[in-house]
Every structure is written in structure tokens, then in C-alpha cells.
Amino acid sequence: YCNRAKKILEESNLAYHSIELDLNSNCPNENCTQLTRALILQTRMKTVPQIFINGTLIGGCNDLETMISKNDKFLKNLQKSDA
């Protein structure tokens, strides 16, 4: 799903910043990185990708795909702002 999300963004000519995480299925616990633990606690999601636009969580890959395919105005605004 992470690679698919990146491909969707690239095909839509949207700039993005990716932070790669190795998500341990036992998180949150001592085996997690601080960043992974903080992300899980903030979003309540243990799956990746977790896609944020302008600091707001929009969801995962399927959510991104739906948002882009159903909302051309949304996509044009993102392309202009380089979110």
C-alpha cells in the first residue's frame, strides 16, 4: 500500500515527503521507535501508509485514491500548493 500511495501521488504530479517506518506488530511497546510509537498514539492506526495533507491525517492509500479520483478540485488545489 505504501508503494501504491507513492505511485498515486507521482501519477497525480503531487510532491510528497515520505518517512519510512519499520512497523513492529507488537507496537506500542519497547520494541518500537519513538516516532512509530508517537504516530500510533496520535492516530490510533497501526497500519501504513498514514497519509497527512497539510498536517491533517486523511487516512491510508485507499482513502488517498478515493479522494483524488472523486475530487478534481481537491487535486488541482494540491498541485498548486505542493502539499
CSV table of N, CA, C and O in Angstrom, one decimal:
chain,number,residue,atom,x,y,z
A,1,TYR,N,0.8,-1.2,0.0
A,1,TYR,CA,0.0,0.0,0.0
A,1,TYR,C,0.9,1.3,0.0
A,1,TYR,O,0.5,2.3,-0.5
A,2,CYS,N,2.0,1.2,0.6
A,2,CYS,CA,2.9,2.4,0.6
A,2,CYS,C,3.4,2.7,-0.8
A,2,CYS,O,3.3,3.9,-1.2
A,3,ASN,N,3.8,1.7,-1.5
A,3,ASN,CA,4.3,1.9,-2.9
A,3,ASN,C,3.1,2.4,-3.7
A,3,ASN,O,3.3,3.2,-4.6
A,4,ARG,N,2.0,1.9,-3.5
A,4,ARG,CA,0.8,2.3,-4.3
A,4,ARG,C,0.5,3.7,-4.1
A,4,ARG,O,0.2,4.5,-5.0
A,5,ALA,N,0.5,4.2,-2.8
A,5,ALA,CA,0.3,5.6,-2.5
A,5,ALA,C,1.3,6.5,-3.1
A,5,ALA,O,0.9,7.5,-3.7
A,6,LYS,N,2.6,6.1,-3.1
A,6,LYS,CA,3.6,6.9,-3.7
A,6,LYS,C,3.3,7.0,-5.2
A,6,LYS,O,3.5,8.1,-5.8
A,7,LYS,N,2.9,5.9,-5.8
A,7,LYS,CA,2.7,5.9,-7.3
A,7,LYS,C,1.5,6.8,-7.6
A,7,LYS,O,1.5,7.5,-8.6
A,8,ILE,N,0.4,6.8,-6.8
A,8,ILE,CA,-0.7,7.6,-7.0
A,8,ILE,C,-0.3,9.1,-6.9
A,8,ILE,O,-0.7,9.9,-7.8
A,9,LEU,N,0.5,9.4,-5.9
A,9,LEU,CA,1.0,10.8,-5.8
A,9,LEU,C,1.8,11.2,-7.0
A,9,LEU,O,1.7,12.3,-7.5
A,10,GLU,N,2.7,10.4,-7.4
A,10,GLU,CA,3.6,10.7,-8.5
A,10,GLU,C,2.8,10.8,-9.8
A,10,GLU,O,3.0,11.7,-10.6
A,11,GLU,N,1.8,9.9,-10.1
A,11,GLU,CA,1.0,10.0,-11.3
A,11,GLU,C,0.1,11.2,-11.3
A,11,GLU,O,-0.3,11.7,-12.3
A,12,SER,N,-0.2,11.7,-10.1
A,12,SER,CA,-1.0,13.0,-10.0
A,12,SER,C,-0.2,14.2,-9.9
A,12,SER,O,-0.7,15.3,-9.7
A,13,ASN,N,1.1,14.1,-10.1
A,13,ASN,CA,2.1,15.2,-10.1
A,13,ASN,C,2.0,15.9,-8.8
A,13,ASN,O,2.1,17.2,-8.8
A,14,LEU,N,1.9,15.2,-7.7
A,14,LEU,CA,1.9,15.8,-6.4
A,14,LEU,C,3.2,15.5,-5.6
A,14,LEU,O,3.7,14.4,-5.6
A,15,ALA,N,3.8,16.6,-5.1
A,15,ALA,CA,5.0,16.4,-4.4
A,15,ALA,C,4.7,15.9,-3.0
A,15,ALA,O,3.6,16.1,-2.5
A,16,TYR,N,5.6,15.0,-2.5
A,16,TYR,CA,5.3,14.5,-1.1
A,16,TYR,C,6.6,14.2,-0.4
A,16,TYR,O,7.7,14.2,-1.0
A,17,HIS,N,6.5,14.1,0.9
A,17,HIS,CA,7.6,13.7,1.7
A,17,HIS,C,7.3,12.4,2.4
A,17,HIS,O,6.3,12.3,3.0
A,18,SER,N,8.2,11.4,2.3
A,18,SER,CA,7.9,10.1,2.8
A,18,SER,C,8.8,9.9,4.0
A,18,SER,O,10.0,10.1,3.9
A,19,ILE,N,8.3,9.4,5.1
A,19,ILE,CA,9.1,8.9,6.2
A,19,ILE,C,8.9,7.4,6.3
A,19,ILE,O,7.7,7.0,6.5
A,20,GLU,N,9.9,6.7,6.1
A,20,GLU,CA,9.8,5.2,6.1
A,20,GLU,C,9.9,4.7,7.6
A,20,GLU,O,10.8,5.1,8.3
A,21,LEU,N,9.0,3.9,7.9
A,21,LEU,CA,8.9,3.3,9.2
A,21,LEU,C,8.9,1.7,9.1
A,21,LEU,O,8.3,1.2,8.2
A,22,ASP,N,9.6,1.1,10.0
A,22,ASP,CA,9.5,-0.3,10.2
A,22,ASP,C,8.5,-0.6,11.3
A,22,ASP,O,8.9,-0.4,12.4
A,23,LEU,N,7.3,-1.0,10.9
A,23,LEU,CA,6.3,-1.1,12.0
A,23,LEU,C,6.3,-2.5,12.5
A,23,LEU,O,6.0,-3.5,11.8
A,24,ASN,N,6.6,-2.6,13.8
A,24,ASN,CA,6.6,-3.9,14.5
A,24,ASN,C,5.1,-4.2,15.0
A,24,ASN,O,4.5,-3.3,15.5
A,25,SER,N,4.7,-5.4,14.7
A,25,SER,CA,3.3,-5.7,15.0
A,25,SER,C,3.0,-5.7,16.5
A,25,SER,O,1.8,-5.7,16.9
A,26,ASN,N,4.0,-5.6,17.4
A,26,ASN,CA,3.8,-5.6,18.8
A,26,ASN,C,3.7,-4.2,19.4
A,26,ASN,O,3.7,-3.9,20.6
A,27,CYS,N,3.7,-3.2,18.5
A,27,CYS,CA,3.6,-1.8,19.0
A,27,CYS,C,2.3,-1.5,19.6
A,27,CYS,O,1.3,-2.0,19.2
A,28,PRO,N,2.2,-0.5,20.4
A,28,PRO,CA,3.3,0.2,21.0
A,28,PRO,C,3.9,-0.5,22.2
A,28,PRO,O,3.2,-0.8,23.1
A,29,ASN,N,5.1,-0.7,22.2
A,29,ASN,CA,5.9,-1.3,23.3
A,29,ASN,C,7.4,-0.9,23.2
A,29,ASN,O,7.7,0.0,22.3
A,30,GLU,N,8.2,-1.4,23.9
A,30,GLU,CA,9.6,-1.0,23.9
A,30,GLU,C,10.4,-1.4,22.6
A,30,GLU,O,11.4,-0.8,22.4
A,31,ASN,N,9.8,-2.2,21.8
A,31,ASN,CA,10.4,-2.5,20.5
A,31,ASN,C,10.2,-1.5,19.4
A,31,ASN,O,10.8,-1.6,18.3
A,32,CYS,N,9.4,-0.5,19.7
A,32,CYS,CA,9.0,0.5,18.7
A,32,CYS,C,10.0,1.6,18.8
A,32,CYS,O,10.6,1.9,19.8
A,33,THR,N,10.2,2.3,17.6
A,33,THR,CA,10.9,3.6,17.7
A,33,THR,C,10.0,4.6,18.3
A,33,THR,O,8.8,4.5,18.4
A,34,GLN,N,10.6,5.7,18.8
A,34,GLN,CA,9.8,6.7,19.4
A,34,GLN,C,8.9,7.3,18.4
A,34,GLN,O,7.7,7.6,18.7
A,35,LEU,N,9.3,7.5,17.2
A,35,LEU,CA,8.5,8.1,16.1
A,35,LEU,C,7.3,7.2,15.9
A,35,LEU,O,6.1,7.6,15.8
A,36,THR,N,7.5,5.9,15.7
A,36,THR,CA,6.4,4.9,15.4
A,36,THR,C,5.4,4.9,16.6
A,36,THR,O,4.2,5.0,16.4
A,37,ARG,N,5.9,4.9,17.8
A,37,ARG,CA,5.0,4.9,19.0
A,37,ARG,C,4.2,6.1,19.0
A,37,ARG,O,3.0,6.1,19.3
A,38,ALA,N,4.8,7.3,18.8
A,38,ALA,CA,4.1,8.6,18.8
A,38,ALA,C,3.0,8.6,17.7
A,38,ALA,O,1.9,9.1,18.0
A,39,LEU,N,3.4,8.1,16.6
A,39,LEU,CA,2.4,8.1,15.5
A,39,LEU,C,1.2,7.2,15.8
A,39,LEU,O,0.0,7.6,15.6
A,40,ILE,N,1.4,6.1,16.3
A,40,ILE,CA,0.3,5.2,16.7
A,40,ILE,C,-0.5,5.8,17.8
A,40,ILE,O,-1.8,5.8,17.7
A,41,LEU,N,0.1,6.4,18.8
A,41,LEU,CA,-0.7,7.0,19.8
A,41,LEU,C,-1.5,8.2,19.3
A,41,LEU,O,-2.6,8.5,19.8
A,42,GLN,N,-1.0,9.0,18.4
A,42,GLN,CA,-1.7,10.1,17.9
A,42,GLN,C,-2.8,9.7,16.9
A,42,GLN,O,-3.9,10.3,17.0
A,43,THR,N,-2.6,8.8,16.0
A,43,THR,CA,-3.6,8.4,15.0
A,43,THR,C,-4.4,7.3,15.3
A,43,THR,O,-5.4,7.0,14.7
A,44,ARG,N,-4.0,6.5,16.3
A,44,ARG,CA,-4.7,5.2,16.7
A,44,ARG,C,-4.7,4.2,15.5
A,44,ARG,O,-5.5,3.3,15.5
A,45,MET,N,-3.8,4.4,14.6
A,45,MET,CA,-3.6,3.5,13.4
A,45,MET,C,-2.3,2.7,13.6
A,45,MET,O,-1.3,3.3,13.9
A,46,LYS,N,-2.3,1.4,13.3
A,46,LYS,CA,-1.1,0.6,13.3
A,46,LYS,C,-0.7,0.3,11.9
A,46,LYS,O,0.3,-0.4,11.8
A,47,THR,N,-1.4,0.7,11.0
A,47,THR,CA,-1.1,0.3,9.6
A,47,THR,C,-0.5,1.5,8.9
A,47,THR,O,-0.6,2.6,9.3
A,48,VAL,N,0.2,1.2,7.8
A,48,VAL,CA,0.8,2.2,6.9
A,48,VAL,C,0.4,1.9,5.5
A,48,VAL,O,0.1,0.8,5.2
A,49,PRO,N,0.4,3.0,4.7
A,49,PRO,CA,0.8,4.3,5.0
A,49,PRO,C,-0.3,5.1,5.8
A,49,PRO,O,-1.4,4.8,5.8
A,50,GLN,N,0.2,6.1,6.5
A,50,GLN,CA,-0.6,7.1,7.1
A,50,GLN,C,-0.3,8.4,6.4
A,50,GLN,O,0.7,8.9,6.5
A,51,ILE,N,-1.3,8.9,5.7
A,51,ILE,CA,-1.1,10.0,4.8
A,51,ILE,C,-1.7,11.2,5.4
A,51,ILE,O,-2.8,11.3,5.7
A,52,PHE,N,-0.8,12.2,5.5
A,52,PHE,CA,-1.2,13.5,6.0
A,52,PHE,C,-1.1,14.6,4.9
A,52,PHE,O,-0.2,14.6,4.1
A,53,ILE,N,-2.1,15.5,4.9
A,53,ILE,CA,-2.0,16.6,3.9
A,53,ILE,C,-2.1,17.9,4.8
A,53,ILE,O,-3.1,18.0,5.5
A,54,ASN,N,-1.1,18.7,4.7
A,54,ASN,CA,-1.0,19.9,5.4
A,54,ASN,C,-1.3,19.6,6.9
A,54,ASN,O,-2.0,20.4,7.6
A,55,GLY,N,-0.7,18.6,7.4
A,55,GLY,CA,-0.7,18.2,8.8
A,55,GLY,C,-2.0,17.5,9.3
A,55,GLY,O,-2.1,17.1,10.5
A,56,THR,N,-2.9,17.2,8.4
A,56,THR,CA,-4.1,16.5,8.7
A,56,THR,C,-4.1,15.1,8.2
A,56,THR,O,-3.9,14.9,7.0
A,57,LEU,N,-4.4,14.1,9.0
A,57,LEU,CA,-4.4,12.8,8.6
A,57,LEU,C,-5.7,12.6,7.7
A,57,LEU,O,-6.8,12.8,8.1
A,58,ILE,N,-5.4,12.1,6.4
A,58,ILE,CA,-6.6,11.8,5.6
A,58,ILE,C,-6.9,10.3,5.5
A,58,ILE,O,-7.9,9.9,5.0
A,59,GLY,N,-5.9,9.5,6.0
A,59,GLY,CA,-6.1,8.0,6.1
A,59,GLY,C,-5.0,7.3,5.4
A,59,GLY,O,-3.9,7.8,5.4
A,60,GLY,N,-5.3,6.2,4.7
A,60,GLY,CA,-4.4,5.4,4.1
A,60,GLY,C,-4.4,5.5,2.6
A,60,GLY,O,-5.0,6.4,2.0
A,61,CYS,N,-3.9,4.5,1.9
A,61,CYS,CA,-3.8,4.5,0.4
A,61,CYS,C,-5.1,4.5,-0.2
A,61,CYS,O,-5.4,5.3,-1.2
A,62,ASN,N,-6.1,3.7,0.2
A,62,ASN,CA,-7.4,3.7,-0.4
A,62,ASN,C,-8.1,5.0,-0.2
A,62,ASN,O,-8.8,5.5,-1.1
A,63,ASP,N,-7.9,5.7,0.9
A,63,ASP,CA,-8.5,7.0,1.2
A,63,ASP,C,-7.9,8.0,0.2
A,63,ASP,O,-8.7,8.9,-0.3
A,64,LEU,N,-6.6,8.0,0.0
A,64,LEU,CA,-6.0,8.9,-0.9
A,64,LEU,C,-6.5,8.7,-2.3
A,64,LEU,O,-6.9,9.7,-3.0
A,65,GLU,N,-6.6,7.4,-2.7
A,65,GLU,CA,-7.1,7.1,-4.1
A,65,GLU,C,-8.5,7.6,-4.3
A,65,GLU,O,-8.8,8.2,-5.3
A,66,THR,N,-9.3,7.4,-3.3
A,66,THR,CA,-10.7,7.9,-3.4
A,66,THR,C,-10.8,9.4,-3.5
A,66,THR,O,-11.5,9.9,-4.3
A,67,MET,N,-10.0,10.0,-2.6
A,67,MET,CA,-10.0,11.5,-2.6
A,67,MET,C,-9.6,12.1,-3.9
A,67,MET,O,-10.3,13.0,-4.4
A,68,ILE,N,-8.6,11.5,-4.5
A,68,ILE,CA,-8.1,12.1,-5.8
A,68,ILE,C,-9.0,11.7,-6.9
A,68,ILE,O,-9.3,12.6,-7.7
A,69,SER,N,-9.6,10.5,-6.9
A,69,SER,CA,-10.4,10.1,-8.1
A,69,SER,C,-11.8,10.8,-8.0
A,69,SER,O,-12.4,11.1,-9.1
A,70,LYS,N,-12.3,11.2,-6.8
A,70,LYS,CA,-13.6,11.8,-6.7
A,70,LYS,C,-13.6,13.3,-6.6
A,70,LYS,O,-14.6,13.9,-6.7
A,71,ASN,N,-12.4,13.9,-6.5
A,71,ASN,CA,-12.4,15.3,-6.2
A,71,ASN,C,-11.3,16.0,-7.0
A,71,ASN,O,-10.3,16.3,-6.5
A,72,ASP,N,-11.6,16.4,-8.2
A,72,ASP,CA,-10.7,17.0,-9.1
A,72,ASP,C,-10.3,18.4,-8.6
A,72,ASP,O,-9.1,18.8,-8.7
A,73,LYS,N,-11.2,19.1,-8.0
A,73,LYS,CA,-10.9,20.4,-7.4
A,73,LYS,C,-9.8,20.3,-6.3
A,73,LYS,O,-8.9,21.0,-6.2
A,74,PHE,N,-10.0,19.3,-5.4
A,74,PHE,CA,-9.0,19.0,-4.4
A,74,PHE,C,-7.6,18.7,-5.0
A,74,PHE,O,-6.7,19.3,-4.5
A,75,LEU,N,-7.6,17.9,-6.0
A,75,LEU,CA,-6.3,17.6,-6.7
A,75,LEU,C,-5.7,18.8,-7.3
A,75,LEU,O,-4.5,19.1,-7.1
A,76,LYS,N,-6.4,19.7,-7.9
A,76,LYS,CA,-5.9,20.9,-8.5
A,76,LYS,C,-5.3,21.8,-7.4
A,76,LYS,O,-4.3,22.4,-7.6
A,77,ASN,N,-6.0,22.0,-6.3
A,77,ASN,CA,-5.5,22.8,-5.2
A,77,ASN,C,-4.2,22.2,-4.6
A,77,ASN,O,-3.3,23.0,-4.3
A,78,LEU,N,-4.1,20.9,-4.5
A,78,LEU,CA,-2.9,20.3,-4.0
A,78,LEU,C,-1.7,20.6,-5.0
A,78,LEU,O,-0.6,20.8,-4.6
A,79,GLN,N,-2.0,20.4,-6.3
A,79,GLN,CA,-0.9,20.6,-7.3
A,79,GLN,C,-0.4,22.0,-7.2
A,79,GLN,O,0.8,22.3,-7.4
A,80,LYS,N,-1.3,23.0,-6.9
A,80,LYS,CA,-0.8,24.4,-6.9
A,80,LYS,C,0.0,24.7,-5.6
A,80,LYS,O,0.9,25.4,-5.6
A,81,SER,N,-0.4,24.0,-4.5
A,81,SER,CA,0.2,24.3,-3.2
A,81,SER,C,1.4,23.4,-2.9
A,81,SER,O,2.1,23.7,-1.9
A,82,ASP,N,1.6,22.4,-3.7
A,82,ASP,CA,2.7,21.4,-3.4
A,82,ASP,C,2.6,20.9,-2.0
A,82,ASP,O,3.6,20.9,-1.2
A,83,ALA,N,1.4,20.5,-1.5
A,83,ALA,CA,1.2,19.9,-0.2
A,83,ALA,C,2.0,18.7,-0.1
A,83,ALA,O,2.3,18.1,0.8
